[in-house]
Amino acid sequence: MFGIIKESFKLTNKYIVLATPLILFSLLSSLYLLLSAGGKVIGLLIAVILFFLMLGAFLSGWFFMLKRAVNKDTADNPDELITKFPEGVGEYFLSVLGMILNIIIIFIVLGFISYAAGMKFIGNIGITSQQLSYAMNSPENLKAFLSGLSDTQLIKLNSWNILLFVNMLVSYFLMIFYAPALVYKNKNPFISLFISFKDIFSYKFFKNVGLFLTVFVSYFILSIATGLFGRNMFMHFIFTLINFYYITFIAILIFNYYYKNFVIIGSNIDEKV
């Protein structure tokens, strides 16, 4: 694992151009969503659809760039990697749209399962959505809200938080190999989803858990650091750049890990493991 992490850092530094589409998409999508806010229902629906297509175009091109970087296909000229973006859009656009839809459906299904399990084993807390919304407005409101809950309600609230946290972890873990499986093994979003599940629960399961925990813990630490030190404008800018670098590194790490463990078998390309 350490060797793959070390190599992934080197790849990230060498192909730092990978951060360019990520930064541009983040800026353009944020501006687009800001300008699209408000308006009528039809307008909002069109805005959501267009954003969905924008996301599909970005991810398809970016995933292809990640694949080329991990394969070192442009090792002689790393900056040439940016020219591969349109090729990736043309090759994986429809596949990535299918992948996004599958992810949304899976998250909804897991959410319903968690909700049903929570209602059965934890029960209703006894608070309204209006009360919860009011509590989230400020730290003072939240403190007053929590102090007004009974011990039983607090226990249920903590249990619900744990359940939602576990649901989030399981959801993200199940999706960790979806993108590389789509790019490396099969463009069909349904087949690649099945392949990614097979790879996750293979004999390397605990190694895969180690990768996921590495990603989760590093993200948790970075989030705390951003919250503590990114309050003034200058430090916020610095941590924004760090976050873009981190996202690029994690994407390369996952693709590189998947390539090393589930794609390259000796000198052959495996499509079934």
Coordinates of C-alpha atoms in Angstrom, one line a residue:
M1 CA 0.0 0.0 0.0
F2 CA 2.8 2.4 0.9
G3 CA 4.5 1.9 -2.4
I4 CA 1.3 2.7 -4.3
I5 CA 0.7 5.8 -2.2
K6 CA 4.3 7.0 -2.9
E7 CA 3.9 6.3 -6.6
S8 CA 0.6 8.1 -6.7
F9 CA 2.1 11.2 -5.1
K10 CA 4.8 11.2 -7.9
L11 CA 2.1 10.8 -10.5
T12 CA 0.1 13.6 -9.1
N13 CA 3.1 15.9 -9.1
K14 CA 4.0 14.9 -12.6
Y15 CA 0.5 15.1 -14.0
I16 CA -0.6 18.1 -12.0
V17 CA -2.4 19.3 -15.1
L18 CA -5.1 16.9 -14.0
A19 CA -6.2 19.6 -11.5
T20 CA -6.9 22.0 -14.3
P21 CA -10.3 20.5 -15.5
L22 CA -11.2 19.9 -11.9
I23 CA -10.7 23.6 -11.0
L24 CA -12.4 24.9 -14.1
F25 CA -15.4 22.6 -13.6
S26 CA -15.7 23.6 -10.0
L27 CA -15.7 27.3 -10.9
L28 CA -18.0 27.0 -13.9
S29 CA -20.5 24.8 -12.2
S30 CA -20.6 27.0 -9.1
L31 CA -21.2 30.0 -11.3
Y32 CA -23.9 28.2 -13.3
L33 CA -25.7 27.0 -10.2
L34 CA -25.6 30.4 -8.7
L35 CA -27.1 32.0 -11.8
S36 CA -29.7 29.2 -12.1
A37 CA -30.9 29.6 -8.6
G38 CA -34.5 30.7 -8.2
G39 CA -37.0 30.9 -11.0
K40 CA -39.8 28.6 -12.0
V41 CA -40.0 24.8 -11.6
I42 CA -39.4 24.2 -15.4
G43 CA -36.4 26.4 -15.4
L44 CA -34.9 24.7 -12.4
L45 CA -35.6 21.3 -14.0
I46 CA -33.8 22.3 -17.1
A47 CA -30.9 23.7 -15.0
V48 CA -30.6 20.4 -13.2
I49 CA -30.6 18.4 -16.4
L50 CA -27.9 20.7 -17.9
F51 CA -25.8 20.4 -14.8
F52 CA -26.2 16.6 -15.0
L53 CA -24.9 16.7 -18.6
M54 CA -22.0 19.0 -17.6
L55 CA -21.0 16.7 -14.8
G56 CA -21.1 13.7 -17.2
A57 CA -18.9 15.5 -19.7
F58 CA -16.4 16.5 -17.0
L59 CA -16.2 13.1 -15.4
S60 CA -15.9 11.2 -18.6
G61 CA -13.0 13.4 -19.8
W62 CA -11.3 13.5 -16.4
F63 CA -11.5 9.7 -15.8
F64 CA -9.9 9.1 -19.2
M65 CA -7.1 11.5 -18.3
L66 CA -6.6 9.6 -15.0
K67 CA -6.4 6.4 -16.9
R68 CA -3.8 7.8 -19.2
A69 CA -1.8 9.2 -16.3
V70 CA -1.8 5.9 -14.4
N71 CA -0.8 4.1 -17.6
K72 CA 1.9 6.7 -18.2
D73 CA 0.8 7.0 -21.8
T74 CA 2.0 10.6 -22.0
A75 CA 5.2 10.2 -19.8
D76 CA 7.4 12.1 -22.2
N77 CA 5.1 15.2 -22.2
P78 CA 2.8 15.3 -19.1
D79 CA 1.2 18.5 -20.2
E80 CA -0.1 16.7 -23.3
L81 CA -2.5 14.9 -21.1
I82 CA -4.9 17.8 -21.2
T83 CA -5.4 17.3 -24.9
K84 CA -6.9 13.8 -24.2
F85 CA -9.9 15.3 -22.3
P86 CA -12.2 15.6 -25.4
E87 CA -11.3 12.1 -26.4
G88 CA -12.5 10.8 -23.0
V89 CA -15.8 12.8 -23.4
G90 CA -16.4 11.1 -26.7
E91 CA -15.6 7.7 -25.5
Y92 CA -17.2 7.6 -22.0
F93 CA -19.9 10.3 -21.9
L94 CA -22.9 8.0 -22.1
S95 CA -21.3 5.4 -19.8
V96 CA -20.6 8.0 -17.1
L97 CA -24.2 9.3 -17.4
G98 CA -25.3 5.8 -16.7
M99 CA -22.9 5.5 -13.8
I100 CA -24.2 8.7 -12.2
L101 CA -27.8 7.5 -12.5
N102 CA -26.8 4.1 -10.9
I103 CA -25.0 5.8 -8.1
I104 CA -28.1 8.1 -7.4
I105 CA -30.4 5.0 -7.4
I106 CA -28.1 3.0 -5.1
F107 CA -27.7 5.9 -2.6
I108 CA -31.5 6.3 -2.6
V109 CA -32.1 2.6 -2.0
L110 CA -29.5 2.5 0.8
G111 CA -31.1 5.6 2.3
F112 CA -34.5 4.0 2.4
I113 CA -33.0 0.8 3.9
S114 CA -31.3 2.8 6.6
Y115 CA -34.5 4.8 7.3
A116 CA -36.5 1.6 7.6
A117 CA -33.9 0.1 9.9
G118 CA -33.8 3.2 12.0
M119 CA -37.5 3.4 12.4
K120 CA -37.7 -0.2 13.4
F121 CA -34.7 -0.4 15.8
I122 CA -34.3 3.2 17.0
G123 CA -37.7 4.8 16.6
N124 CA -39.0 8.3 16.0
I125 CA -37.1 11.0 17.9
G126 CA -40.2 13.1 18.3
I127 CA -39.0 16.4 16.6
T128 CA -40.3 18.1 13.6
S129 CA -38.4 19.2 10.5
Q130 CA -39.1 22.8 11.4
Q131 CA -37.5 22.4 14.8
L132 CA -34.4 20.8 13.2
S133 CA -34.2 23.5 10.5
Y134 CA -34.4 26.2 13.2
A135 CA -31.7 24.5 15.2
M136 CA -29.3 24.4 12.3
N137 CA -29.5 28.2 11.8
S138 CA -26.9 29.0 14.4
P139 CA -24.8 27.4 17.2
E140 CA -27.0 29.2 19.8
N141 CA -30.2 27.7 18.4
L142 CA -28.6 24.3 18.2
K143 CA -27.4 24.5 21.8
A144 CA -30.9 25.5 23.0
F145 CA -32.5 22.8 20.9
L146 CA -30.3 20.0 22.3
S147 CA -30.8 21.3 25.9
G148 CA -34.5 20.9 25.4
L149 CA -34.4 17.3 24.4
S150 CA -35.0 14.5 26.9
D151 CA -32.3 11.8 27.6
T152 CA -34.3 9.3 25.5
Q153 CA -34.5 11.7 22.6
L154 CA -30.7 12.4 22.9
I155 CA -30.0 8.7 22.8
K156 CA -32.2 8.3 19.7
L157 CA -30.6 11.3 18.0
N158 CA -27.1 9.9 18.6
S159 CA -28.2 6.5 17.3
W160 CA -29.7 8.1 14.2
N161 CA -26.4 10.0 13.6
I162 CA -24.4 6.8 13.9
L163 CA -26.8 5.0 11.5
L164 CA -26.5 7.8 8.9
F165 CA -22.7 7.9 9.3
V166 CA -22.5 4.1 8.8
N167 CA -24.8 4.4 5.8
M168 CA -22.6 7.1 4.3
L169 CA -19.4 5.0 4.8
V170 CA -21.0 1.9 3.3
S171 CA -22.3 3.8 0.3
Y172 CA -18.9 5.4 -0.5
F173 CA -17.1 2.1 0.1
L174 CA -19.4 0.3 -2.4
M175 CA -18.7 3.0 -5.0
I176 CA -14.9 3.2 -4.6
F177 CA -14.0 1.1 -7.7
Y178 CA -16.9 2.0 -9.9
A179 CA -15.2 4.6 -12.0
P180 CA -11.9 2.7 -12.6
A181 CA -13.9 -0.5 -13.4
L182 CA -15.9 1.5 -15.9
V183 CA -12.8 3.0 -17.6
Y184 CA -10.6 -0.1 -17.4
K185 CA -12.8 -3.1 -17.8
N186 CA -16.3 -2.4 -19.3
K187 CA -18.0 0.7 -20.5
N188 CA -21.4 -0.7 -19.7
P189 CA -22.4 1.0 -16.4
F190 CA -24.3 -2.0 -15.2
I191 CA -21.6 -4.6 -16.0
S192 CA -18.9 -2.4 -14.6
L193 CA -20.9 -1.9 -11.4
F194 CA -21.1 -5.7 -11.0
I195 CA -17.4 -6.0 -11.7
S196 CA -16.5 -3.3 -9.1
F197 CA -18.6 -5.2 -6.5
K198 CA -16.8 -8.4 -7.3
D199 CA -13.4 -6.7 -7.0
I200 CA -14.3 -5.1 -3.7
F201 CA -15.4 -8.4 -2.1
S202 CA -12.6 -10.4 -3.6
Y203 CA -9.8 -12.0 -1.6
K204 CA -8.3 -8.5 -1.3
F205 CA -11.3 -7.3 0.7
F206 CA -9.3 -6.2 3.8
K207 CA -6.7 -4.5 1.6
N208 CA -9.5 -2.6 -0.1
V209 CA -10.9 -1.6 3.3
G210 CA -7.4 -0.3 4.2
L211 CA -7.4 1.8 1.0
F212 CA -10.9 3.2 1.9
L213 CA -9.8 4.0 5.5
T214 CA -6.7 5.7 4.2
V215 CA -8.9 8.0 2.0
F216 CA -11.5 8.6 4.8
V217 CA -9.0 9.4 7.5
S218 CA -6.9 11.7 5.3
Y219 CA -10.1 13.5 4.2
F220 CA -11.2 13.8 7.8
I221 CA -7.9 15.3 8.9
L222 CA -7.9 17.8 5.9
S223 CA -11.5 18.8 6.7
I224 CA -10.6 19.6 10.3
A225 CA -7.5 21.5 9.2
T226 CA -9.5 23.5 6.7
G227 CA -12.1 24.4 9.3
L228 CA -9.5 25.5 11.9
F229 CA -7.0 27.3 9.7
G230 CA -9.0 28.3 6.6
R231 CA -11.0 31.2 8.2
N232 CA -9.2 34.2 6.8
M233 CA -9.2 34.9 3.0
F234 CA -5.5 34.1 2.4
M235 CA -5.6 30.8 4.3
H236 CA -9.0 29.9 2.7
F237 CA -7.3 30.3 -0.7
I238 CA -4.4 28.2 0.3
F239 CA -6.6 25.4 1.6
T240 CA -8.7 25.6 -1.5
L241 CA -5.6 24.8 -3.6
I242 CA -4.7 22.0 -1.1
N243 CA -8.1 20.5 -1.4
F244 CA -7.9 20.5 -5.3
Y245 CA -4.5 18.8 -5.0
Y246 CA -5.9 16.3 -2.5
I247 CA -8.9 15.4 -4.7
T248 CA -6.5 14.9 -7.7
F249 CA -4.2 12.7 -5.6
I250 CA -7.0 10.6 -4.2
A251 CA -8.4 10.0 -7.7
I252 CA -5.0 8.9 -8.9
L253 CA -4.5 6.8 -5.8
I254 CA -7.7 4.9 -6.4
F255 CA -7.1 4.4 -10.1
N256 CA -3.5 3.4 -9.5
Y257 CA -4.5 1.0 -6.8
Y258 CA -7.2 -0.6 -9.0
Y259 CA -4.8 -0.8 -11.9
K260 CA -2.1 -2.5 -9.9
N261 CA -4.4 -4.9 -8.1
F262 CA -7.3 -5.7 -10.5
V263 CA -6.2 -4.8 -14.0
I264 CA -2.6 -5.9 -14.5
I265 CA -2.2 -9.6 -13.9
G266 CA 1.4 -10.3 -14.8
S267 CA 1.7 -8.8 -18.3
N268 CA -2.0 -9.3 -19.1
I269 CA -5.1 -7.1 -18.8
D270 CA -7.7 -8.8 -16.7
E271 CA -11.4 -8.1 -17.3
K272 CA -13.0 -10.6 -15.0
V273 CA -11.3 -10.6 -11.6

